[in-house]
Short mmCIF file of C-alpha atoms in Angstrom, two decimals:
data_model
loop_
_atom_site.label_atom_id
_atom_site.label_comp_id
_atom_site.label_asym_id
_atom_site.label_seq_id
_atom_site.Cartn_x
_atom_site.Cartn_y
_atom_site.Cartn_z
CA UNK A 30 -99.42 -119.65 -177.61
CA UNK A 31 -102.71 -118.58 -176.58
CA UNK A 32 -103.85 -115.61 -176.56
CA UNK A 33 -107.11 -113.90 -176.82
CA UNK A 34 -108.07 -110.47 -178.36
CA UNK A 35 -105.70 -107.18 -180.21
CA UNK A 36 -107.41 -104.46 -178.65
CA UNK A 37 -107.91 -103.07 -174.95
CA UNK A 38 -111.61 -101.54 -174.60
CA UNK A 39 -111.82 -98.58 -172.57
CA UNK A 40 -114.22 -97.51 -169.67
CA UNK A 41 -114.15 -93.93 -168.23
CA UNK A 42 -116.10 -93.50 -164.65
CA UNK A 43 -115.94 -90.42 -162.75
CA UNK A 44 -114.33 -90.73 -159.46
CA UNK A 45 -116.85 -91.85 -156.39
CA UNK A 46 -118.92 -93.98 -159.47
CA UNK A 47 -119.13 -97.76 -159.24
CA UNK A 48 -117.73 -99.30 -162.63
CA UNK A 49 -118.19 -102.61 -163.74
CA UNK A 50 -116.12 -104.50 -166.14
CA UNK A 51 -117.04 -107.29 -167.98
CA UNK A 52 -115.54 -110.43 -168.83
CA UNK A 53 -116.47 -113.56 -171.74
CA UNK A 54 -114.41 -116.77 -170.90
CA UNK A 55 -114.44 -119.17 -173.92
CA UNK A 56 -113.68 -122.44 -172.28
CA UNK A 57 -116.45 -123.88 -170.61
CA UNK A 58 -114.23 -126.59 -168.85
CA UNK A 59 -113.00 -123.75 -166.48
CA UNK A 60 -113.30 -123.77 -163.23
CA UNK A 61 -111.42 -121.03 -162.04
CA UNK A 62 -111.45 -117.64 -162.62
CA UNK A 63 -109.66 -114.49 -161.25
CA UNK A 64 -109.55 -110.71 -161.78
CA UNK A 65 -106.10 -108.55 -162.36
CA UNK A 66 -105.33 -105.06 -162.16
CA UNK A 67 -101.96 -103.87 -164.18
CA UNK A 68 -100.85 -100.56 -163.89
CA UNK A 69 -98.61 -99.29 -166.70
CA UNK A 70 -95.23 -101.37 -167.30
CA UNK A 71 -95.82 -103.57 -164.11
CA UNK A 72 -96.40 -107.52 -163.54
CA UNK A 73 -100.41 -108.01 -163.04
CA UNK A 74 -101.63 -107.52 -159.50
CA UNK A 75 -104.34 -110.34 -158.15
CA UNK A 76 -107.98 -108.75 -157.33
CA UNK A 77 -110.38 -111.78 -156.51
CA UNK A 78 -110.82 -115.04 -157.76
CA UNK A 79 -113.79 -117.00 -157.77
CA UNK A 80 -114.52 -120.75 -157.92
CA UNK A 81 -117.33 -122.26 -160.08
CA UNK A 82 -119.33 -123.50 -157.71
CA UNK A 83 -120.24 -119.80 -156.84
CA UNK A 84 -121.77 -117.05 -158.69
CA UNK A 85 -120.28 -114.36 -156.77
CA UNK A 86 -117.84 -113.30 -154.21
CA UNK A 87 -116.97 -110.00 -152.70
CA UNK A 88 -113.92 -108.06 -151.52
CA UNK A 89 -112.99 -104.91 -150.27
CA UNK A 90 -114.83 -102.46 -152.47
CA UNK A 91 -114.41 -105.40 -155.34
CA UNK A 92 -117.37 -107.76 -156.27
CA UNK A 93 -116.87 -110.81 -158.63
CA UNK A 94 -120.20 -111.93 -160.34
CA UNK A 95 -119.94 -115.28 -162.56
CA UNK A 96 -122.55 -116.54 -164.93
CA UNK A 97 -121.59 -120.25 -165.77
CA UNK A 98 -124.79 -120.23 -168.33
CA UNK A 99 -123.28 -117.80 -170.38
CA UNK A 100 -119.53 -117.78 -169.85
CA UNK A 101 -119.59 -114.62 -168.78
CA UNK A 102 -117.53 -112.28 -165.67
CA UNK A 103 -118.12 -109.20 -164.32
CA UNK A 104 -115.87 -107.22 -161.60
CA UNK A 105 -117.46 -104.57 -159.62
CA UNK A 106 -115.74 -101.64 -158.03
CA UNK A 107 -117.56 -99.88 -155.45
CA UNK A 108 -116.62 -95.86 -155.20
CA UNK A 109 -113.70 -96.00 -158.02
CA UNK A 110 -110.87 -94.18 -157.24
CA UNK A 111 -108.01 -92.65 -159.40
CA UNK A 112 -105.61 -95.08 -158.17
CA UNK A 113 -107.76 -97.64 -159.49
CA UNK A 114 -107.10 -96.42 -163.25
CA UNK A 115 -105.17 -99.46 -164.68
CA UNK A 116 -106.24 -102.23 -167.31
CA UNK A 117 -107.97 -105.16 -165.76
CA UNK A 118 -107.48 -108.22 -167.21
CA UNK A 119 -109.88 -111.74 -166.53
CA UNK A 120 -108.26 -115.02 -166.61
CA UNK A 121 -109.15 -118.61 -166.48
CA UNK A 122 -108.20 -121.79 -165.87
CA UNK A 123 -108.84 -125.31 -166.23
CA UNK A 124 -109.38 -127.37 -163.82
CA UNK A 125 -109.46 -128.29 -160.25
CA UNK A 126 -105.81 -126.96 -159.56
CA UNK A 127 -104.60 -129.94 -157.92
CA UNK A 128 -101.74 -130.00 -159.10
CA UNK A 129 -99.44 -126.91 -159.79
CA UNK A 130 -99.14 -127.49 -163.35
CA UNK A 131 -102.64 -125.83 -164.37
CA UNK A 132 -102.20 -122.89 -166.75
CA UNK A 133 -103.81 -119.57 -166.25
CA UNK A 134 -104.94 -118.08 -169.45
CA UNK A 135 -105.91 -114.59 -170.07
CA UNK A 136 -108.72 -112.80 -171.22
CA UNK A 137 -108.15 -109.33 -173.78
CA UNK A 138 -108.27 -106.64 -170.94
CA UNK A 139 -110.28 -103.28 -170.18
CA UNK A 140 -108.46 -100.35 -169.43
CA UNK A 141 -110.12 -98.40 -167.00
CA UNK A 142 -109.70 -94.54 -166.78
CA UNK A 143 -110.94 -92.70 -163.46
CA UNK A 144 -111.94 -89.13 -163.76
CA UNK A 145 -111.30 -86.85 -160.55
CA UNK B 26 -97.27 -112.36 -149.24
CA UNK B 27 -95.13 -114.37 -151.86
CA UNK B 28 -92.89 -112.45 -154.17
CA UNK B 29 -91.60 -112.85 -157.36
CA UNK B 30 -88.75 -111.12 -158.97
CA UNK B 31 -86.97 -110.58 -162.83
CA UNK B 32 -83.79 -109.74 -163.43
CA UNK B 33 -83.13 -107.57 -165.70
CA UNK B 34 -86.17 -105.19 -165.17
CA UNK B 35 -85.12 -103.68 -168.55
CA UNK B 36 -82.73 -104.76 -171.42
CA UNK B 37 -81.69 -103.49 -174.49
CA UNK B 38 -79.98 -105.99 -177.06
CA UNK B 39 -78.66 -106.22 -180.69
CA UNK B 40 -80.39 -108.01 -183.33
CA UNK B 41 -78.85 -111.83 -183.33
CA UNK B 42 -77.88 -111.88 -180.27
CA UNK B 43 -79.15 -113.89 -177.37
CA UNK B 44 -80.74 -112.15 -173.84
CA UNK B 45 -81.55 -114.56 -170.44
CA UNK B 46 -84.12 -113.42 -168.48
CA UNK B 47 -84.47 -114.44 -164.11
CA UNK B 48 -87.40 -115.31 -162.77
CA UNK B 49 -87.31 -115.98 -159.05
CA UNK B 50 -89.25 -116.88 -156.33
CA UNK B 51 -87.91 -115.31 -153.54
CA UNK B 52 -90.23 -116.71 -150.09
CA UNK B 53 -91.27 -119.85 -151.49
CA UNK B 54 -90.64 -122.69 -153.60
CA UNK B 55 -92.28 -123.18 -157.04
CA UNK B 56 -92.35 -126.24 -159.08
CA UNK B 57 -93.73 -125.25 -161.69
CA UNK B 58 -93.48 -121.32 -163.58
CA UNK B 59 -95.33 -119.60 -166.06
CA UNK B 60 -94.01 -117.62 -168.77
CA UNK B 61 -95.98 -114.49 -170.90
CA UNK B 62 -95.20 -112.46 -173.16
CA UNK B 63 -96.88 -109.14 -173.67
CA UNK B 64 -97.20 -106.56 -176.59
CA UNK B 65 -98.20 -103.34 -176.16
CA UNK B 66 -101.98 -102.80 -175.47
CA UNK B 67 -102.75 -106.27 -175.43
CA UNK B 68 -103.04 -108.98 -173.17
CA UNK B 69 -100.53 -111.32 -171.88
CA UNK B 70 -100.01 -114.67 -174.11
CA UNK B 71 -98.64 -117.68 -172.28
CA UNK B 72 -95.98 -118.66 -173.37
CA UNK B 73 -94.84 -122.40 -171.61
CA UNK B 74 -94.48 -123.82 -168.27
CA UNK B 75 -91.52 -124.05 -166.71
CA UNK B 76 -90.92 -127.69 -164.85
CA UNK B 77 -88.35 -127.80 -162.10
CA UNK B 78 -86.20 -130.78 -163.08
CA UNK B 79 -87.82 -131.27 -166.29
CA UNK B 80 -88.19 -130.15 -169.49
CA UNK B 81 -90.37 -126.92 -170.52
CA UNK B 82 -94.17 -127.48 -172.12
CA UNK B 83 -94.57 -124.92 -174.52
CA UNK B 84 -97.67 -123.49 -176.15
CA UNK B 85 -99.19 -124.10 -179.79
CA UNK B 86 -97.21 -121.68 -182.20
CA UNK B 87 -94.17 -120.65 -179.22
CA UNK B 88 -90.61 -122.00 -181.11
CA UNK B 89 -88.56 -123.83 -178.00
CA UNK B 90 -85.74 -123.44 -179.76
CA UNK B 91 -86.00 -119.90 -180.01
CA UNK B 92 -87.22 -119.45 -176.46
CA UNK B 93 -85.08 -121.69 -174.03
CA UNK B 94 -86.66 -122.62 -170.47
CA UNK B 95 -84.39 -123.68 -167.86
CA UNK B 96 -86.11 -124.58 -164.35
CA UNK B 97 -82.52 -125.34 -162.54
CA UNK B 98 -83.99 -124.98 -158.88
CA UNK B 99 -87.35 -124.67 -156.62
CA UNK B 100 -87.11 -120.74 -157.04
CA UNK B 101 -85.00 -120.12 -160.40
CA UNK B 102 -85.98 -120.56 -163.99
CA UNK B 103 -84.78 -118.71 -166.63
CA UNK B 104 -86.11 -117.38 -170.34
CA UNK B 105 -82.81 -117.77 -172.70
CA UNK B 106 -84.21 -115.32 -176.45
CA UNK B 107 -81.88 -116.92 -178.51
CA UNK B 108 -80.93 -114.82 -182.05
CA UNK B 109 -83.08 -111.73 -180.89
CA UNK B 110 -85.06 -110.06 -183.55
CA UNK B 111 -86.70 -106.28 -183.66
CA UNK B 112 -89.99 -108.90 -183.13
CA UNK B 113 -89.06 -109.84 -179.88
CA UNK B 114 -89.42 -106.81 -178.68
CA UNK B 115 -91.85 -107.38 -175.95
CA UNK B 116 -92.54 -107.13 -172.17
CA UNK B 117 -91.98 -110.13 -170.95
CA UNK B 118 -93.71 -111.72 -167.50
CA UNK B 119 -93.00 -114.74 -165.65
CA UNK B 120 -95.48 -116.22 -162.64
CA UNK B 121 -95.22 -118.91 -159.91
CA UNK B 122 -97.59 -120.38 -157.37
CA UNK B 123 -97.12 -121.04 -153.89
CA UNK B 124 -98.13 -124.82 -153.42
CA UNK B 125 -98.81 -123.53 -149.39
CA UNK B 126 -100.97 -120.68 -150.21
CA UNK B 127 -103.77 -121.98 -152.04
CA UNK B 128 -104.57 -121.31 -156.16
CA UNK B 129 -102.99 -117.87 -156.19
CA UNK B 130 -100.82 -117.15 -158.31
CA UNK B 131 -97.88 -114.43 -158.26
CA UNK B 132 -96.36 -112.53 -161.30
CA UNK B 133 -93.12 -111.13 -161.36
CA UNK B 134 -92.76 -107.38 -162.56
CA UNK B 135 -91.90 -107.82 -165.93
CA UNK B 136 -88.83 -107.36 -167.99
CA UNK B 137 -89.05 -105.13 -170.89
CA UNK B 138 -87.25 -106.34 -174.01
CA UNK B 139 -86.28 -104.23 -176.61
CA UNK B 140 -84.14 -105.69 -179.77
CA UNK B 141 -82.29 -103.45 -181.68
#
């Protein structure tokens, strides 16, 4: 299957700091990306998405940046929290999701670590 | 929102023996499911799709015959580990989308394999 990366990278921020993960997708077919938060022994948890026709989109205290040129994602959380201590995980997929059989694959993950 | 549930959250089995997971949708109907598998500290690896009424697509390097798909009805497919192996061990994650709600899609919470 695929799969992409062994090891979780970790980012501390102290609580009330903005922290910004980042994010390389490798297929440059994708059109579809989206932002997960999974807290410890728990199914993912949707963030934001973002199509590729934009290059960024904002939630509440969330901010999705994408850079098409360089395959790269960022997500942005405003004020970080302690309950926002989880691993974040990107993901892409495919195409234009017309039908439901597009795949949604997953990029290696940050674990993020708030500090009261 | 749309919810998915697993059944068992947790299961413990002995080597050689086989373990079904449940993966429902419980508010809507899903043609198509995703299964993951997850080891610890990395990211989730698709596994295969699960087609309602049709037979499973699995991904590069995934053994079908090991891992059995069954997509019986609109909000039911299950993950059959045949012959179980200390290797198996995993957490295991299944996803759906709701064809009414847009690209989104929902993960179950997991079930949390451990081979003996």
């Amino acid at each position: 299957g695929e799969s992409v990366g062994l090891h979780l990278p970790t980012l501390s921020v102290q609580e009330g700091d903005n922290s910004i993960i980042n994010c390389a997708y490798s297929n440059s077919a994708s059109d579809y990306f989206i932002w997960y938060k999974q807290e410890s022994g728990k199914g993912p948890q949707f963030i934001i998405d973002i199509r590729s026709n934009m290059d960024k989109r904002q939630g509440q205290r969330v901010t999705v940046l994408l850079n098409k040129t360089v395959k790269h994602l960022s997500l942005q959380i405003a004020a970080t929290q302690p309950g926002d201590s989880a691993v974040y995980f990107c993901a892409e997929s495919g195409t234009e999701l017309k039908t439901s059989y597009d795949k949604v694959i997953f990029g290696p993950g940050t674990s993020l670590s708030v500090i009261p | 929102g749309a919810v998915v549930s697993q059944h068992p959250s947790r299961v413990i089995c002995k080597s050689g023996t086989s373990v079904k997971i449940e993966c429902r949708s419980l508010d809507f109907q899903a043609t198509t499911m995703f299964w993951y598998r997850q080891f610890p500290k990395q990211s989730l690896m698709l596994m295969a799709t699960s087609n309602e009424g049709s037979k499973a697509t699995y991904e590069q390097g995934v053994e079908k015959d090991k891992f059995l798909i069954n997509h019986a009805s609109l909000t039911l497919s299950t993950l059959t580990v045949t012959s179980a192996h200390p290797e198996d061990s995993s957490f295991y994650i299944c996803s759906a989308r709701d064809p009414g709600k847009g690209y989104e899609q929902y993960f179950g919470p997991g079930t949390r394999l451990t081979v003996t």
